[in-house]
């Protein structure tokens, strides 16, 4: 089994607080623009903090969604970064 459970990621829209607010847990995240295009893929040790950082920087603009998956407790930063790199290569998001 991988470091992430199968299935779709949870979604959060910070501009209207809809969806599930990201926890302060490690995981992978994706930012989609208002048209649904995948713009960015990242990995972090704190999903909630990272969502707030992207909102302040403007990368997570009004109407964009922050999609995330919480990593397995046995995952390491290195294993999460390796997974992130494979997803970036697979999807080629415009801001990575």
CSV table of N, CA, C and O in Angstrom, one decimal:
chain,number,residue,atom,x,y,z
A,1,UNK,N,0.8,-1.2,0.0
A,1,UNK,CA,0.0,0.0,0.0
A,1,UNK,C,0.9,1.2,0.0
A,1,UNK,O,1.9,1.3,0.6
A,2,UNK,N,0.4,2.3,-0.7
A,2,UNK,CA,1.2,3.5,-0.8
A,2,UNK,C,1.1,4.4,0.4
A,2,UNK,O,0.4,4.0,1.4
A,3,UNK,N,1.7,5.6,0.3
A,3,UNK,CA,1.6,6.5,1.5
A,3,UNK,C,0.3,7.3,1.6
A,3,UNK,O,0.0,7.9,2.6
A,4,UNK,N,-0.5,7.2,0.5
A,4,UNK,CA,-1.8,7.9,0.5
A,4,UNK,C,-2.9,6.8,0.3
A,4,UNK,O,-2.7,5.9,-0.5
A,5,UNK,N,-4.0,7.0,1.0
A,5,UNK,CA,-5.2,6.1,0.7
A,5,UNK,C,-5.7,6.3,-0.7
A,5,UNK,O,-5.7,7.4,-1.2
A,6,UNK,N,-6.3,5.3,-1.3
A,6,UNK,CA,-6.8,5.5,-2.6
A,6,UNK,C,-8.1,6.3,-2.5
A,6,UNK,O,-8.7,6.5,-1.5
A,7,UNK,N,-8.4,6.9,-3.7
A,7,UNK,CA,-9.6,7.8,-3.7
A,7,UNK,C,-9.3,9.2,-4.0
A,7,UNK,O,-8.1,9.6,-4.1
A,8,UNK,N,-10.3,10.0,-4.2
A,8,UNK,CA,-10.2,11.4,-4.5
A,8,UNK,C,-9.7,12.2,-3.3
A,8,UNK,O,-10.0,11.9,-2.1
A,9,UNK,N,-8.9,13.3,-3.5
A,9,UNK,CA,-8.5,14.2,-2.4
A,9,UNK,C,-9.7,15.0,-1.9
A,9,UNK,O,-10.7,15.2,-2.5
A,10,UNK,N,-9.5,15.4,-0.6
A,10,UNK,CA,-10.4,16.3,0.0
A,10,UNK,C,-10.3,17.7,-0.6
A,10,UNK,O,-9.2,18.1,-1.0
A,11,UNK,N,-11.3,18.5,-0.7
A,11,UNK,CA,-11.3,19.8,-1.3
A,11,UNK,C,-11.6,20.9,-0.3
A,11,UNK,O,-12.5,20.7,0.6
A,12,UNK,N,-10.9,22.0,-0.4
A,12,UNK,CA,-11.2,23.2,0.4
A,12,UNK,C,-11.1,24.5,-0.4
A,12,UNK,O,-10.1,24.6,-1.2
A,13,UNK,N,-12.1,25.3,-0.3
A,13,UNK,CA,-12.0,26.6,-1.0
A,13,UNK,C,-11.9,27.7,0.1
A,13,UNK,O,-12.9,28.0,0.8
A,14,UNK,N,-10.7,28.3,0.3
A,14,UNK,CA,-10.5,29.2,1.3
A,14,UNK,C,-11.3,30.6,1.1
A,14,UNK,O,-11.5,31.3,2.1
A,15,UNK,N,-11.7,30.9,-0.1
A,15,UNK,CA,-12.4,32.2,-0.3
A,15,UNK,C,-13.7,32.2,0.3
A,15,UNK,O,-14.3,33.2,0.7
A,16,UNK,N,-14.4,31.0,0.4
A,16,UNK,CA,-15.7,30.9,1.0
A,16,UNK,C,-15.8,29.9,2.1
A,16,UNK,O,-16.9,29.5,2.6
A,17,UNK,N,-14.7,29.3,2.5
A,17,UNK,CA,-14.6,28.3,3.5
A,17,UNK,C,-15.4,27.1,3.3
A,17,UNK,O,-15.9,26.4,4.2
A,18,UNK,N,-15.6,26.7,2.0
A,18,UNK,CA,-16.4,25.5,1.7
A,18,UNK,C,-15.5,24.3,1.6
A,18,UNK,O,-14.3,24.4,1.3
A,19,UNK,N,-16.0,23.2,2.0
A,19,UNK,CA,-15.2,22.0,2.0
A,19,UNK,C,-14.6,21.7,3.3
A,19,UNK,O,-14.9,22.3,4.3
A,20,UNK,N,-13.7,20.8,3.3
A,20,UNK,CA,-13.0,20.3,4.6
A,20,UNK,C,-11.7,21.1,4.7
A,20,UNK,O,-10.8,21.0,3.9
A,21,UNK,N,-11.6,21.9,5.8
A,21,UNK,CA,-10.4,22.6,6.1
A,21,UNK,C,-9.2,21.6,6.3
A,21,UNK,O,-9.4,20.7,7.0
A,22,UNK,N,-8.1,21.9,5.7
A,22,UNK,CA,-6.9,21.0,5.8
A,22,UNK,C,-6.4,20.9,7.3
A,22,UNK,O,-6.4,21.9,8.0
A,23,UNK,N,-6.1,19.7,7.7
A,23,UNK,CA,-5.5,19.5,9.0
A,23,UNK,C,-4.1,19.9,9.1
A,23,UNK,O,-3.4,20.1,8.1
A,24,UNK,N,-3.5,20.0,10.3
A,24,UNK,CA,-2.1,20.3,10.5
A,24,UNK,C,-1.3,19.0,10.4
A,24,UNK,O,-0.6,18.6,11.4
A,25,UNK,N,-1.5,18.3,9.3
A,25,UNK,CA,-0.8,17.0,9.1
A,25,UNK,C,0.0,17.0,7.9
A,25,UNK,O,-0.3,17.8,7.0
A,26,UNK,N,1.0,16.1,7.7
A,26,UNK,CA,1.7,16.0,6.5
A,26,UNK,C,0.9,15.5,5.3
A,26,UNK,O,0.0,14.7,5.6
A,27,UNK,N,1.2,15.9,4.1
A,27,UNK,CA,0.5,15.3,3.0
A,27,UNK,C,0.9,16.0,1.7
A,27,UNK,O,1.8,16.8,1.6
A,28,UNK,N,0.1,15.6,0.7
A,28,UNK,CA,0.3,16.2,-0.7
A,28,UNK,C,-0.9,17.1,-1.0
A,28,UNK,O,-2.0,16.8,-0.5
A,29,UNK,N,-0.7,18.2,-1.7
A,29,UNK,CA,-1.8,19.1,-2.0
A,29,UNK,C,-1.7,19.5,-3.5
A,29,UNK,O,-0.6,19.4,-4.1
A,30,UNK,N,-2.8,19.9,-4.0
A,30,UNK,CA,-2.9,20.4,-5.4
A,30,UNK,C,-3.7,21.7,-5.4
A,30,UNK,O,-4.7,21.8,-4.6
A,31,UNK,N,-3.4,22.6,-6.2
A,31,UNK,CA,-4.1,23.9,-6.4
A,31,UNK,C,-4.7,23.9,-7.8
A,31,UNK,O,-4.0,23.7,-8.7
A,32,UNK,N,-6.1,24.1,-7.8
A,32,UNK,CA,-6.8,24.2,-9.1
A,32,UNK,C,-7.3,25.6,-9.2
A,32,UNK,O,-7.9,26.1,-8.2
A,33,UNK,N,-7.3,26.1,-10.4
A,33,UNK,CA,-7.9,27.5,-10.6
A,33,UNK,C,-9.4,27.4,-10.8
A,33,UNK,O,-10.0,26.3,-10.7
A,34,UNK,N,-10.0,28.5,-11.0
A,34,UNK,CA,-11.5,28.5,-11.1
A,34,UNK,C,-12.0,27.7,-12.3
A,34,UNK,O,-13.2,27.3,-12.2
A,35,UNK,N,-11.2,27.5,-13.3
A,35,UNK,CA,-11.7,26.6,-14.4
A,35,UNK,C,-11.5,25.1,-14.1
A,35,UNK,O,-11.9,24.3,-15.0
A,36,UNK,N,-10.8,24.8,-13.0
A,36,UNK,CA,-10.6,23.4,-12.7
A,36,UNK,C,-9.2,22.9,-13.2
A,36,UNK,O,-8.9,21.7,-13.0
A,37,UNK,N,-8.4,23.8,-13.8
A,37,UNK,CA,-7.1,23.4,-14.3
A,37,UNK,C,-6.2,23.2,-13.1
A,37,UNK,O,-6.1,24.0,-12.2
A,38,UNK,N,-5.4,22.1,-13.2
A,38,UNK,CA,-4.4,21.8,-12.1
A,38,UNK,C,-3.2,22.8,-12.3
A,38,UNK,O,-2.6,22.8,-13.4
A,39,UNK,N,-3.0,23.6,-11.3
A,39,UNK,CA,-1.9,24.7,-11.4
A,39,UNK,C,-0.6,24.3,-10.6
A,39,UNK,O,0.5,24.7,-11.1
A,40,UNK,N,-0.8,23.6,-9.5
A,40,UNK,CA,0.4,23.4,-8.7
A,40,UNK,C,0.2,22.1,-7.9
A,40,UNK,O,-0.9,21.8,-7.4
A,41,UNK,N,1.3,21.3,-7.7
A,41,UNK,CA,1.3,20.2,-6.8
A,41,UNK,C,2.4,20.4,-5.8
A,41,UNK,O,3.6,20.8,-6.2
A,42,UNK,N,2.2,20.1,-4.6
A,42,UNK,CA,3.2,20.3,-3.5
A,42,UNK,C,3.1,19.2,-2.4
A,42,UNK,O,2.1,18.5,-2.4
A,43,UNK,N,4.1,19.2,-1.6
A,43,UNK,CA,4.2,18.3,-0.4
A,43,UNK,C,4.5,19.2,0.8
A,43,UNK,O,5.3,20.1,0.7
A,44,UNK,N,4.0,18.8,1.9
A,44,UNK,CA,4.3,19.6,3.1
A,44,UNK,C,4.1,18.8,4.4
A,44,UNK,O,3.5,17.7,4.4
A,45,UNK,N,4.7,19.3,5.5
A,45,UNK,CA,4.5,18.6,6.8
A,45,UNK,C,3.4,19.1,7.5
A,45,UNK,O,3.0,18.6,8.6
A,46,UNK,N,2.7,20.2,7.0
A,46,UNK,CA,1.6,20.8,7.7
A,46,UNK,C,0.6,21.4,6.6
A,46,UNK,O,0.9,22.5,6.1
A,47,UNK,N,-0.4,20.7,6.2
A,47,UNK,CA,-1.3,21.1,5.1
A,47,UNK,C,-2.0,22.4,5.4
A,47,UNK,O,-2.1,23.3,4.6
A,48,UNK,N,-2.5,22.6,6.7
A,48,UNK,CA,-3.2,23.8,7.0
A,48,UNK,C,-2.3,25.1,6.9
A,48,UNK,O,-2.7,26.1,6.3
A,49,UNK,N,-1.1,25.0,7.4
A,49,UNK,CA,-0.2,26.1,7.3
A,49,UNK,C,0.2,26.4,5.9
A,49,UNK,O,0.2,27.6,5.5
A,50,UNK,N,0.4,25.4,5.1
A,50,UNK,CA,0.8,25.6,3.7
A,50,UNK,C,-0.4,26.2,2.9
A,50,UNK,O,-0.1,27.1,2.0
A,51,UNK,N,-1.6,25.8,3.2
A,51,UNK,CA,-2.8,26.4,2.5
A,51,UNK,C,-2.8,27.9,2.8
A,51,UNK,O,-3.0,28.8,1.9
A,52,UNK,N,-2.6,28.3,4.1
A,52,UNK,CA,-2.6,29.7,4.5
A,52,UNK,C,-1.4,30.5,3.8
A,52,UNK,O,-1.6,31.6,3.4
A,53,UNK,N,-0.3,29.8,3.7
A,53,UNK,CA,0.9,30.5,3.0
A,53,UNK,C,0.6,30.8,1.6
A,53,UNK,O,0.9,31.9,1.1
A,54,UNK,N,0.0,29.8,0.9
A,54,UNK,CA,-0.4,30.0,-0.5
A,54,UNK,C,-1.4,31.1,-0.7
A,54,UNK,O,-1.4,31.8,-1.6
A,55,UNK,N,-2.4,31.1,0.2
A,55,UNK,CA,-3.4,32.2,0.2
A,55,UNK,C,-2.8,33.6,0.3
A,55,UNK,O,-3.1,34.5,-0.4
A,56,UNK,N,-1.9,33.7,1.3
A,56,UNK,CA,-1.2,35.0,1.5
A,56,UNK,C,-0.4,35.4,0.3
A,56,UNK,O,-0.3,36.6,0.0
A,57,UNK,N,0.3,34.4,-0.3
A,57,UNK,CA,1.2,34.7,-1.4
A,57,UNK,C,0.4,35.0,-2.7
A,57,UNK,O,1.0,35.6,-3.7
A,58,UNK,N,-0.8,34.7,-2.8
A,58,UNK,CA,-1.6,34.9,-4.0
A,58,UNK,C,-1.7,33.7,-5.0
A,58,UNK,O,-2.4,33.7,-6.0
A,59,UNK,N,-0.9,32.6,-4.7
A,59,UNK,CA,-1.0,31.5,-5.5
A,59,UNK,C,-2.3,30.8,-5.4
A,59,UNK,O,-2.8,30.1,-6.3
A,60,UNK,N,-2.9,30.9,-4.2
A,60,UNK,CA,-4.3,30.3,-4.0
A,60,UNK,C,-5.2,31.5,-4.0
A,60,UNK,O,-5.6,32.1,-3.0
A,61,UNK,N,-5.6,31.9,-5.3
A,61,UNK,CA,-6.5,33.1,-5.4
A,61,UNK,C,-7.9,32.8,-5.2
A,61,UNK,O,-8.3,31.6,-5.0
A,62,UNK,N,-8.7,33.8,-5.2
A,62,UNK,CA,-10.2,33.7,-5.0
A,62,UNK,C,-10.8,32.7,-6.0
A,62,UNK,O,-10.6,32.9,-7.2
A,63,UNK,N,-11.5,31.8,-5.5
A,63,UNK,CA,-12.2,30.8,-6.3
A,63,UNK,C,-11.3,29.5,-6.6
A,63,UNK,O,-11.9,28.5,-7.1
A,64,UNK,N,-10.0,29.6,-6.3
A,64,UNK,CA,-9.2,28.4,-6.5
A,64,UNK,C,-9.5,27.4,-5.3
A,64,UNK,O,-9.9,27.8,-4.3
A,65,UNK,N,-9.2,26.2,-5.6
A,65,UNK,CA,-9.4,25.1,-4.6
A,65,UNK,C,-8.1,24.5,-4.2
A,65,UNK,O,-7.1,24.4,-5.0
A,66,UNK,N,-8.0,24.2,-2.9
A,66,UNK,CA,-6.8,23.5,-2.3
A,66,UNK,C,-7.3,22.1,-2.1
A,66,UNK,O,-8.2,21.8,-1.3
A,67,UNK,N,-6.8,21.1,-2.9
A,67,UNK,CA,-7.1,19.7,-2.7
A,67,UNK,C,-6.0,19.0,-2.0
A,67,UNK,O,-4.8,19.3,-2.3
A,68,UNK,N,-6.3,18.1,-1.1
A,68,UNK,CA,-5.2,17.5,-0.3
A,68,UNK,C,-5.5,16.1,0.1
A,68,UNK,O,-6.7,15.7,0.1
A,69,UNK,N,-4.4,15.3,0.3
A,69,UNK,CA,-4.5,14.0,0.9
A,69,UNK,C,-3.5,13.9,2.0
A,69,UNK,O,-2.4,14.4,1.9
A,70,UNK,N,-4.0,13.4,3.2
A,70,UNK,CA,-3.1,13.3,4.3
A,70,UNK,C,-2.3,12.0,4.2
A,70,UNK,O,-2.8,11.0,3.7
A,71,UNK,N,-1.0,12.1,4.5
A,71,UNK,CA,-0.1,11.0,4.3
A,71,UNK,C,-0.2,10.0,5.4
A,71,UNK,O,-0.6,10.4,6.6
A,72,UNK,N,0.2,8.8,5.1
A,72,UNK,CA,0.2,7.7,6.1
A,72,UNK,C,1.2,8.1,7.2
A,72,UNK,O,2.2,8.8,7.0
A,73,UNK,N,0.9,7.7,8.5
A,73,UNK,CA,1.8,8.1,9.6
A,73,UNK,C,3.2,7.5,9.4
A,73,UNK,O,4.2,8.1,10.0
A,74,UNK,N,3.4,6.5,8.7
A,74,UNK,CA,4.7,5.8,8.5
A,74,UNK,C,5.5,6.5,7.4
A,74,UNK,O,6.6,6.2,7.1
A,75,UNK,N,4.9,7.5,6.7
A,75,UNK,CA,5.6,8.1,5.5
A,75,UNK,C,6.7,9.0,6.1
A,75,UNK,O,6.7,9.5,7.2
A,76,UNK,N,7.7,9.2,5.2
A,76,UNK,CA,8.8,10.2,5.5
A,76,UNK,C,8.7,11.3,4.6
A,76,UNK,O,8.1,11.3,3.5
A,77,UNK,N,9.4,12.4,4.9
A,77,UNK,CA,9.5,13.5,4.0
A,77,UNK,C,10.1,13.1,2.7
A,77,UNK,O,9.6,13.6,1.6
A,78,UNK,N,11.0,12.3,2.7
A,78,UNK,CA,11.7,11.8,1.4
A,78,UNK,C,10.7,11.0,0.6
A,78,UNK,O,10.6,11.2,-0.7
A,79,UNK,N,9.9,10.2,1.2
A,79,UNK,CA,8.9,9.4,0.4
A,79,UNK,C,7.8,10.3,-0.1
A,79,UNK,O,7.3,10.1,-1.3
A,80,UNK,N,7.4,11.3,0.6
A,80,UNK,CA,6.4,12.2,0.1
A,80,UNK,C,6.9,13.1,-1.0
A,80,UNK,O,6.2,13.3,-2.0
A,81,UNK,N,8.2,13.5,-0.9
A,81,UNK,CA,8.8,14.3,-2.0
A,81,UNK,C,8.9,13.4,-3.3
A,81,UNK,O,8.7,13.9,-4.4
A,82,UNK,N,9.3,12.2,-3.1
A,82,UNK,CA,9.4,11.3,-4.3
A,82,UNK,C,8.0,11.1,-5.0
A,82,UNK,O,7.9,11.2,-6.2
A,83,UNK,N,7.0,11.0,-4.2
A,83,UNK,CA,5.6,10.9,-4.7
A,83,UNK,C,5.2,12.2,-5.4
A,83,UNK,O,4.6,12.2,-6.5
A,84,UNK,N,5.6,13.3,-4.8
A,84,UNK,CA,5.3,14.6,-5.4
A,84,UNK,C,5.9,14.8,-6.7
A,84,UNK,O,5.3,15.2,-7.7
A,85,UNK,N,7.2,14.4,-6.8
A,85,UNK,CA,7.9,14.5,-8.1
A,85,UNK,C,7.3,13.7,-9.2
A,85,UNK,O,7.2,14.1,-10.3
A,86,UNK,N,6.8,12.5,-8.8
A,86,UNK,CA,6.2,11.6,-9.8
A,86,UNK,C,4.8,12.2,-10.3
A,86,UNK,O,4.5,12.1,-11.5
A,87,UNK,N,4.1,12.8,-9.4
A,87,UNK,CA,2.8,13.5,-9.8
A,87,UNK,C,3.1,14.7,-10.6
A,87,UNK,O,2.3,15.0,-11.5
A,88,UNK,N,4.1,15.5,-10.3
A,88,UNK,CA,4.4,16.7,-11.1
A,88,UNK,C,4.8,16.2,-12.6
A,88,UNK,O,4.3,16.8,-13.5
A,89,UNK,N,5.6,15.2,-12.7
A,89,UNK,CA,5.9,14.6,-14.0
A,89,UNK,C,4.7,14.1,-14.7
A,89,UNK,O,4.6,14.3,-16.0
A,90,UNK,N,3.8,13.5,-14.0
A,90,UNK,CA,2.6,12.9,-14.6
A,90,UNK,C,1.6,14.0,-15.1
A,90,UNK,O,1.1,14.0,-16.2
A,91,UNK,N,1.4,15.1,-14.3
A,91,UNK,CA,0.4,16.1,-14.6
A,91,UNK,C,1.0,17.4,-15.2
A,91,UNK,O,0.2,18.2,-15.8
A,92,UNK,N,2.2,17.7,-15.0
A,92,UNK,CA,2.9,18.9,-15.6
A,92,UNK,C,2.1,20.2,-15.3
A,92,UNK,O,1.7,20.9,-16.2
A,93,UNK,N,1.9,20.5,-14.0
A,93,UNK,CA,1.1,21.7,-13.7
A,93,UNK,C,1.8,23.0,-14.1
A,93,UNK,O,3.1,23.0,-14.1
A,94,UNK,N,1.1,24.0,-14.4
A,94,UNK,CA,1.7,25.2,-15.0
A,94,UNK,C,2.6,26.0,-14.0
A,94,UNK,O,3.5,26.7,-14.4
A,95,UNK,N,2.4,25.9,-12.7
A,95,UNK,CA,3.2,26.7,-11.7
A,95,UNK,C,4.3,25.9,-11.1
A,95,UNK,O,5.1,26.5,-10.3
A,96,UNK,N,4.5,24.6,-11.4
A,96,UNK,CA,5.6,23.9,-10.9
A,96,UNK,C,6.8,24.0,-11.8
A,96,UNK,O,6.8,24.1,-12.9
